[in-house]
CSV table of C-alpha atoms in Angstrom, one decimal:
chain,number,residue,atom,x,y,z
R,839,MET,CA,37.6,-4.9,-26.2
R,840,ARG,CA,38.1,-6.8,-23.0
R,841,ARG,CA,36.3,-4.0,-21.1
R,842,LEU,CA,33.4,-4.2,-23.5
R,843,ALA,CA,33.2,-8.0,-23.1
R,844,HIS,CA,33.2,-7.5,-19.3
R,845,ILE,CA,30.3,-5.0,-19.5
R,846,VAL,CA,28.3,-7.3,-21.8
R,847,LEU,CA,28.9,-10.2,-19.4
R,848,MET,CA,27.9,-8.2,-16.4
R,849,SER,CA,24.8,-7.0,-18.2
R,850,TRP,CA,23.9,-10.5,-19.1
R,851,LEU,CA,24.3,-11.7,-15.5
R,852,TYR,CA,22.3,-8.8,-14.3
R,853,LEU,CA,19.4,-9.5,-16.6
R,854,ALA,CA,19.6,-13.2,-15.9
R,855,GLY,CA,19.4,-12.5,-12.2
R,856,ALA,CA,16.3,-10.3,-12.8
R,857,GLN,CA,14.7,-13.0,-14.9
R,858,ALA,CA,15.4,-15.6,-12.2
R,859,TRP,CA,13.6,-13.5,-9.7
R,860,SER,CA,10.7,-13.0,-12.0
R,861,ALA,CA,10.4,-16.7,-12.6
R,862,MET,CA,10.2,-17.5,-8.9
R,863,THR,CA,7.1,-18.0,-6.9
R,864,GLU,CA,7.0,-17.5,-3.2
R,865,PRO,CA,4.6,-18.9,-0.6
R,866,PHE,CA,3.0,-16.5,1.8
R,867,PRO,CA,1.7,-18.7,4.7
R,868,GLU,CA,0.6,-15.7,6.8
R,869,LEU,CA,-1.6,-14.5,4.0
R,870,GLN,CA,-3.1,-17.9,3.4
R,871,ALA,CA,-3.8,-18.4,7.1
R,872,ALA,CA,-5.4,-14.9,7.3
R,873,GLN,CA,-7.6,-15.5,4.3
R,874,ARG,CA,-8.8,-18.9,5.6
R,875,ALA,CA,-9.6,-17.4,9.0
R,876,ALA,CA,-11.5,-14.6,7.3
R,877,TRP,CA,-13.6,-17.0,5.1
R,878,GLU,CA,-14.4,-19.1,8.2
R,879,THR,CA,-15.7,-15.9,9.8
R,880,VAL,CA,-17.7,-14.9,6.8
R,881,GLY,CA,-19.2,-18.4,6.6
R,882,ILE,CA,-20.3,-18.2,10.2
R,883,LEU,CA,-21.8,-14.7,9.7
R,884,ALA,CA,-23.5,-15.7,6.5
R,885,HIS,CA,-25.2,-18.6,8.4
R,886,GLY,CA,-26.6,-16.1,10.8
R,887,MET,CA,-27.8,-13.9,7.9
R,888,THR,CA,-29.9,-16.7,6.3
R,889,GLY,CA,-32.5,-16.3,9.1
R,890,SER,CA,-33.5,-12.8,7.8
R,891,ASP,CA,-36.9,-12.4,6.0
R,892,PRO,CA,-36.1,-12.1,2.3
R,893,ARG,CA,-39.2,-9.9,1.8
R,894,ARG,CA,-38.1,-7.4,4.3
R,895,PHE,CA,-34.4,-7.6,3.7
R,896,PRO,CA,-33.9,-8.4,0.0
R,897,GLY,CA,-30.5,-6.9,-0.1
R,898,ILE,CA,-29.1,-9.4,2.4
R,899,HIS,CA,-30.5,-12.3,0.4
R,900,ALA,CA,-29.2,-10.9,-2.9
R,901,TRP,CA,-25.8,-10.8,-1.2
R,902,LEU,CA,-26.1,-14.4,0.1
R,903,LYS,CA,-27.0,-15.5,-3.4
R,904,GLU,CA,-23.9,-13.8,-4.9
R,905,TYR,CA,-21.7,-15.1,-2.1
R,906,ARG,CA,-22.8,-18.7,-2.8
R,907,SER,CA,-22.2,-18.2,-6.5
R,908,LEU,CA,-18.6,-17.2,-5.7
R,909,GLY,CA,-18.0,-20.5,-3.8
R,910,GLY,CA,-18.8,-19.1,-0.3
R,911,SER,CA,-19.9,-21.5,2.4
R,912,ILE,CA,-22.9,-21.0,4.7
R,913,GLY,CA,-21.4,-21.9,8.1
R,914,LYS,CA,-17.8,-22.8,8.7
R,915,PRO,CA,-16.3,-24.2,5.5
R,916,PRO,CA,-14.8,-27.7,5.5
R,917,GLN,CA,-11.1,-27.8,6.2
R,918,ASN,CA,-8.9,-27.3,3.1
R,919,ALA,CA,-12.0,-26.3,1.1
R,920,PRO,CA,-11.2,-24.0,-1.9
R,921,LEU,CA,-11.4,-20.3,-1.0
R,922,PRO,CA,-14.2,-18.3,-2.6
R,923,LYS,CA,-13.2,-16.4,-5.8
R,924,LEU,CA,-14.0,-12.9,-4.6
R,925,ASP,CA,-12.6,-9.7,-6.0
R,926,ALA,CA,-12.6,-7.3,-3.1
R,927,GLU,CA,-13.0,-4.3,-5.3
R,928,ARG,CA,-15.8,-5.7,-7.5
R,929,HIS,CA,-17.7,-7.7,-4.9
R,930,VAL,CA,-17.2,-5.5,-1.8
R,931,SER,CA,-16.0,-2.0,-2.1
R,932,ARG,CA,-17.8,-1.1,-5.4
R,933,SER,CA,-20.6,-3.6,-5.2
R,934,PRO,CA,-24.2,-2.2,-5.0
R,935,VAL,CA,-25.2,-5.7,-3.8
R,936,PHE,CA,-22.8,-5.5,-0.8
R,937,TRP,CA,-23.9,-2.0,0.2
R,938,ARG,CA,-27.6,-2.7,0.0
R,939,ALA,CA,-27.0,-5.6,2.4
R,940,TYR,CA,-24.8,-3.4,4.5
R,941,PHE,CA,-27.4,-0.7,5.1
R,942,GLU,CA,-30.2,-3.2,5.8
R,943,GLN,CA,-28.3,-4.0,9.0
R,944,ALA,CA,-28.5,-2.0,12.2
R,945,PRO,CA,-26.3,1.1,11.8
R,946,GLY,CA,-22.8,0.8,13.1
R,947,ASP,CA,-23.3,-2.7,14.4
R,948,ALA,CA,-20.1,-4.6,15.1
R,949,PHE,CA,-21.4,-7.7,13.3
R,950,THR,CA,-21.7,-5.6,10.1
R,951,LEU,CA,-18.3,-4.0,10.5
R,952,LEU,CA,-16.7,-7.5,11.2
R,953,TRP,CA,-18.4,-8.9,8.1
R,954,HIS,CA,-17.0,-6.0,6.0
R,955,GLY,CA,-13.5,-6.4,7.3
R,956,ALA,CA,-13.6,-10.2,6.9
R,957,LEU,CA,-14.7,-9.9,3.3
R,958,LEU,CA,-11.8,-7.6,2.5
R,959,LEU,CA,-9.3,-9.8,4.2
R,960,GLY,CA,-10.8,-12.9,2.5
R,961,GLY,CA,-10.1,-11.0,-0.8
R,962,GLY,CA,-6.5,-10.4,0.2
R,963,GLU,CA,-6.9,-6.8,1.2
R,964,ALA,CA,-5.1,-7.0,4.5
R,965,SER,CA,-4.3,-3.3,4.9
R,966,ARG,CA,-7.8,-2.2,4.2
R,967,ALA,CA,-9.3,-4.9,6.3
R,968,ALA,CA,-7.1,-3.8,9.3
R,969,TYR,CA,-8.4,-0.3,8.9
R,970,VAL,CA,-12.1,-1.4,8.9
R,971,LEU,CA,-11.5,-3.8,11.8
R,972,LEU,CA,-9.8,-1.0,13.8
R,973,LEU,CA,-12.9,1.1,13.3
R,974,ALA,CA,-15.1,-1.9,14.2
R,975,ARG,CA,-13.5,-1.7,17.7
R,976,GLN,CA,-15.3,1.7,18.0
R,977,ALA,CA,-18.8,0.1,17.9
R,978,ARG,CA,-20.6,0.1,21.3
R,979,ASP,CA,-22.3,-2.8,23.1
R,980,THR,CA,-20.3,-5.4,21.1
R,981,GLU,CA,-20.8,-9.0,22.2
R,982,LYS,CA,-17.8,-10.8,23.4
R,983,PRO,CA,-17.7,-13.4,20.5
R,984,ILE,CA,-17.9,-10.6,17.9
R,985,LEU,CA,-15.1,-8.7,19.7
R,986,GLU,CA,-12.9,-11.7,19.8
R,987,ALA,CA,-13.5,-12.3,16.1
R,988,ILE,CA,-12.6,-8.7,15.3
R,989,ASP,CA,-9.4,-8.9,17.3
R,990,GLY,CA,-8.5,-12.2,15.8
R,991,LEU,CA,-8.8,-11.0,12.2
R,992,LEU,CA,-7.1,-7.8,13.1
R,993,ASP,CA,-4.1,-9.7,14.4
R,994,HIS,CA,-4.1,-11.8,11.1
R,995,SER,CA,-4.3,-8.6,9.0
R,996,GLN,CA,-1.5,-6.8,10.8
R,997,LEU,CA,0.7,-9.9,10.6
R,998,VAL,CA,0.3,-10.1,6.9
R,999,VAL,CA,1.1,-6.4,6.5
R,1000,GLN,CA,4.1,-6.7,8.8
R,1001,ARG,CA,5.5,-9.7,7.0
R,1002,GLY,CA,4.8,-8.1,3.6
R,1003,ALA,CA,6.7,-4.9,4.7
R,1004,GLN,CA,9.7,-7.0,5.8
R,1005,ARG,CA,9.9,-8.6,2.4
R,1006,VAL,CA,9.6,-5.3,0.6
R,1007,ALA,CA,12.4,-3.8,2.7
R,1008,GLU,CA,14.7,-6.6,1.6
R,1009,ALA,CA,13.8,-5.8,-2.0
R,1010,ALA,CA,14.2,-2.1,-1.5
R,1011,LYS,CA,17.8,-2.7,-0.2
R,1012,LEU,CA,18.7,-3.9,-3.7
R,1013,HIS,CA,17.6,-0.5,-5.1
R,1014,ASP,CA,19.6,1.3,-2.4
R,1015,GLU,CA,22.6,-0.7,-3.5
R,1016,GLY,CA,22.3,0.6,-7.0
R,1017,ASN,CA,20.3,-2.2,-8.7
R,1018,PRO,CA,16.8,-1.0,-9.2
R,1019,ALA,CA,16.1,-3.6,-11.9
R,1020,ALA,CA,16.9,-6.4,-9.6
R,1021,ALA,CA,14.7,-4.8,-7.0
R,1022,ALA,CA,11.9,-4.5,-9.4
R,1023,ALA,CA,12.2,-8.2,-10.3
R,1024,ARG,CA,12.1,-9.1,-6.7
R,1025,LEU,CA,9.1,-6.9,-6.1
R,1026,ARG,CA,7.2,-8.5,-8.9
R,1027,VAL,CA,7.7,-11.8,-7.1
R,1028,LEU,CA,6.3,-10.3,-4.0
R,1029,VAL,CA,3.3,-8.9,-5.8
R,1030,GLU,CA,2.7,-12.3,-7.3
R,1031,ALA,CA,2.6,-13.8,-3.8
R,1032,TRP,CA,0.4,-11.0,-2.5
R,1033,PRO,CA,-1.2,-8.8,-5.2
R,1034,ALA,CA,-2.5,-6.3,-2.5
R,1035,ASN,CA,1.0,-5.6,-1.2
R,1036,ALA,CA,0.8,-1.8,-1.3
R,1037,LEU,CA,4.4,-1.2,-0.3
R,1038,ALA,CA,5.6,-3.5,-3.1
R,1039,HIS,CA,3.6,-1.5,-5.6
R,1040,TYR,CA,5.0,1.7,-4.2
R,1041,GLU,CA,8.5,0.5,-4.5
R,1042,LEU,CA,7.8,-0.6,-8.0
R,1043,ALA,CA,6.9,2.9,-8.8
R,1044,LEU,CA,10.2,4.1,-7.4
R,1045,THR,CA,12.1,1.6,-9.6
R,1046,ALA,CA,10.2,2.8,-12.6
R,1047,ALA,CA,11.0,6.4,-11.7
R,1048,SER,CA,14.7,5.5,-11.4
R,1049,ARG,CA,14.5,4.0,-14.9
R,1050,GLN,CA,13.0,7.2,-16.2
R,1051,TYR,CA,16.2,9.0,-15.2
R,1052,THR,CA,18.4,6.4,-16.8
R,1053,ASP,CA,16.4,6.4,-20.0
R,1054,ALA,CA,16.8,10.2,-20.1
R,1055,GLY,CA,20.6,9.9,-19.7
R,1056,ARG,CA,20.6,11.3,-16.2
R,1057,LYS,CA,21.7,9.9,-12.9
R,1058,PRO,CA,18.8,8.9,-10.7
R,1059,PRO,CA,18.5,10.5,-7.3
R,1060,PRO,CA,18.6,8.2,-4.2
R,1061,ARG,CA,15.6,6.0,-3.8
R,1062,ALA,CA,14.4,8.1,-0.8
R,1063,ARG,CA,14.0,11.1,-3.0
R,1064,LEU,CA,12.3,9.4,-5.9
R,1065,SER,CA,8.7,10.0,-4.8
R,1066,ILE,CA,7.3,13.6,-4.7
R,1067,HIS,CA,10.8,15.1,-4.8
R,1068,THR,CA,11.6,13.9,-8.4
R,1069,ASP,CA,12.0,16.6,-11.0
R,1070,LEU,CA,10.7,14.4,-13.8
R,1071,PRO,CA,7.0,14.1,-14.3
R,1072,PRO,CA,5.9,10.6,-13.5
R,1073,SER,CA,5.5,8.3,-16.5
R,1074,ALA,CA,2.3,6.3,-17.0
R,1075,GLU,CA,4.0,3.3,-15.5
R,1076,VAL,CA,5.0,5.2,-12.4
R,1077,ALA,CA,1.6,6.8,-11.9
R,1078,SER,CA,-0.1,3.4,-12.3
R,1079,ALA,CA,2.1,1.8,-9.7
R,1080,TYR,CA,1.4,4.6,-7.2
R,1081,ALA,CA,-2.3,4.3,-7.9
R,1082,ARG,CA,-2.2,0.6,-7.2
R,1083,ALA,CA,-0.4,1.3,-3.9
R,1084,ARG,CA,-3.1,3.8,-2.9
R,1085,ALA,CA,-5.8,1.4,-3.8
R,1086,HIS,CA,-4.5,-1.3,-1.6
R,1087,ASP,CA,-3.5,1.0,1.3
R,1088,PRO,CA,-5.4,4.3,1.1
R,1089,LEU,CA,-3.5,5.7,4.1
R,1090,LEU,CA,0.0,5.2,2.5
R,1091,ILE,CA,0.6,8.9,2.3
R,1092,ARG,CA,3.9,8.6,0.4
R,1093,ALA,CA,2.0,7.0,-2.6
R,1094,TYR,CA,0.1,10.2,-3.1
R,1095,GLN,CA,1.3,12.8,-5.6
R,1096,GLY,CA,-1.0,15.6,-4.4
R,1097,ASN,CA,-3.3,15.8,-7.4
R,1098,GLU,CA,-5.7,12.9,-6.5
R,1099,THR,CA,-8.6,15.2,-5.5
R,1100,PRO,CA,-10.2,18.1,-7.3
R,1101,ALA,CA,-9.0,20.5,-4.6
R,1102,GLY,CA,-5.4,19.3,-5.0
R,1103,ASP,CA,-4.9,19.3,-1.2
R,1104,VAL,CA,-5.0,15.6,-0.5
R,1105,LEU,CA,-1.4,15.6,1.0
R,1106,LEU,CA,-2.4,18.4,3.4
R,1107,VAL,CA,-5.6,16.7,4.4
R,1108,LEU,CA,-3.8,13.3,5.0
R,1109,GLY,CA,-0.8,14.8,6.8
R,1110,LYS,CA,-2.5,17.4,8.9
R,1111,THR,CA,-5.9,15.9,9.7
R,1112,VAL,CA,-6.3,12.2,8.8
R,1113,ARG,CA,-3.0,10.8,10.1
R,1114,PRO,CA,-3.2,12.6,13.5
R,1115,LEU,CA,-6.8,11.5,14.0
R,1116,TRP,CA,-6.1,8.0,12.8
R,1117,ASP,CA,-3.2,7.7,15.3
R,1118,ILE,CA,-5.7,8.4,18.1
R,1119,ILE,CA,-7.7,5.4,17.1
R,1120,ALA,CA,-4.7,3.1,16.4
R,1121,ARG,CA,-2.8,4.0,19.5
R,1122,ASP,CA,-5.1,2.2,21.9
R,1123,THR,CA,-7.6,-0.2,20.2
R,1124,GLN,CA,-9.3,-0.9,23.5
R,1125,ALA,CA,-10.2,2.8,24.1
R,1126,GLU,CA,-13.3,4.4,22.8
R,1127,THR,CA,-12.6,7.4,20.6
R,1128,ARG,CA,-14.7,10.6,21.2
R,1129,ASP,CA,-17.6,11.1,18.9
R,1130,GLU,CA,-16.2,14.4,17.7
R,1131,THR,CA,-12.9,12.8,16.7
R,1132,LEU,CA,-14.8,10.1,14.7
R,1133,TRP,CA,-16.8,12.7,12.8
R,1134,GLN,CA,-13.7,14.7,12.1
R,1135,LEU,CA,-12.0,11.6,10.8
R,1136,ALA,CA,-15.0,10.6,8.7
R,1137,ASP,CA,-15.2,14.1,7.1
R,1138,ALA,CA,-11.4,14.2,6.5
R,1139,LEU,CA,-11.4,10.8,4.9
R,1140,GLN,CA,-14.2,11.9,2.6
R,1141,ASP,CA,-12.3,15.1,1.7
R,1142,ALA,CA,-9.3,12.9,0.8
R,1143,GLY,CA,-11.4,10.6,-1.4
R,1144,ILE,CA,-11.0,7.6,0.9
R,1145,VAL,CA,-14.7,7.1,0.9
R,1146,GLU,CA,-15.0,3.4,2.1
R,1147,LEU,CA,-13.2,4.2,5.3
R,1148,SER,CA,-15.2,7.5,5.6
R,1149,LEU,CA,-18.4,5.4,5.5
R,1150,THR,CA,-17.0,3.0,8.0
R,1151,ALA,CA,-16.0,5.7,10.5
R,1152,GLY,CA,-19.4,7.4,10.0
R,1153,GLN,CA,-21.2,4.2,10.6
R,1154,ALA,CA,-19.4,3.6,13.9
R,1155,LEU,CA,-20.6,7.0,15.1
R,1156,ILE,CA,-24.1,6.7,13.6
R,1157,GLY,CA,-24.5,3.5,15.5
R,1158,ARG,CA,-23.7,5.3,18.7
R,1159,GLU,CA,-26.4,7.9,17.9
R,1160,GLY,CA,-28.9,5.2,17.2
R,1161,GLY,CA,-30.1,6.1,13.8
R,1162,TYR,CA,-29.9,8.2,10.7
R,1163,ASP,CA,-30.8,11.9,10.3
R,1164,HIS,CA,-30.8,14.0,7.2
R,1165,GLY,CA,-27.2,14.9,7.5
R,1166,ASP,CA,-26.2,11.3,7.8
R,1167,ARG,CA,-28.2,10.3,4.7
R,1168,LYS,CA,-26.5,13.1,2.7
R,1169,PHE,CA,-23.1,12.0,3.9
R,1170,ILE,CA,-23.8,8.3,2.9
R,1171,ALA,CA,-25.2,9.3,-0.5
R,1172,GLU,CA,-22.2,11.4,-1.3
R,1173,ASN,CA,-19.8,8.6,-0.4
R,1174,LEU,CA,-21.8,5.8,-2.1
R,1175,LYS,CA,-22.0,7.9,-5.3
R,1176,SER,CA,-18.2,7.6,-5.5
R,1177,LEU,CA,-18.1,3.9,-4.7
R,1178,ALA,CA,-21.2,2.2,-5.9
R,1179,PRO,CA,-23.7,4.6,-7.6
R,1180,GLY,CA,-26.2,1.8,-8.2
R,1181,ALA,CA,-26.6,1.4,-4.4
R,1182,VAL,CA,-27.5,5.1,-3.7
R,1183,ALA,CA,-31.3,4.9,-4.5
R,1184,PRO,CA,-32.1,1.7,-2.7
R,1185,VAL,CA,-30.0,2.6,0.3
R,1186,LEU,CA,-31.6,6.0,0.7
R,1187,LYS,CA,-35.0,4.5,0.3
R,1188,ARG,CA,-34.2,2.1,3.1
R,1189,LEU,CA,-32.8,4.8,5.4
R,1190,ALA,CA,-35.8,7.0,4.9
R,1191,GLN,CA,-38.3,4.4,5.9
R,1192,THR,CA,-40.6,5.1,8.8
R,1193,PRO,CA,-40.5,3.2,11.0
R,1194,ALA,CA,-36.9,2.2,10.3
R,1195,GLN,CA,-36.4,-1.4,9.2
R,1196,PHE,CA,-33.0,-2.7,10.1
R,1197,ILE,CA,-31.9,-6.1,11.3
R,1198,ARG,CA,-29.3,-6.8,14.0
R,1199,PHE,CA,-27.6,-10.2,13.8
R,1200,VAL,CA,-25.9,-12.2,16.5
R,1201,LEU,CA,-23.4,-15.0,16.0
R,1202,PRO,CA,-25.3,-18.3,15.6
């Protein structure tokens, strides 16, 4: 009886600790600073975009209208002004409005790539923003103020990712110590502070996988073996957490299960092609990557279903080539069809115009 009472007491303390974690909120000053810097950049870029002719560049003005409706400032926003209410997935990655405006600008221009990365970072997507900004470094003939802005936001993005990873590592230690429920509670606090924390979502998947074993009356394997090495099919909860991790960091290979593409070879593509090519770009952000490497990366990203980054890598190279050919238009249409189908027709119409009508912005 005494042993039973002890178990009940320990269980109560365990649950109380988990509930205490879940009730906590935690500031993330690095994220807040990064988002404010991103929105300042977007505001300055938006100011430059207002000078475009709305009859020739209707997509840009449609985006400006939407941006204003979300609370965006034209020009540098006032200090401590509320941040725009932007959903990075809805208003950037999968937005026909965004992509129409994107492809009205000069191909592969660093201004456009900076604008893209800044919007993602403003929406809290620090990992994805860092990837876009790294690719923006591959644009040629970039003006010094644009380059400095790219580097500044890249530093912000990487600091957010680094700090987020440190916090997740602390939570994962609880799992390693045999307390996955406490780890899960802590991870939920981290997700509340930064919803786009891909590693936190990944670790939540592992805690849910561990609970699958416990619910089945089996001893869970060590945390390090709970990903693709588990011998239990992932539950809906586990699969959903992995999907969120991939959505926020599409290059987080360990969050893939291998069945995310029709060919079923996504792990092979990521491990054998995407990662080595990406490492070439990330190793030295000051160096210019060879054209062949950029195209290989763009194609491999497309094969892996990471189409937003595929488009970005392709744009950096198309910008070097100076314009779009038939193969480029086909590549763009295939990727946009996956991201924002409503943008395909107007974008292809724009790209096929003769003479080409694109606008190149400079910082005001």
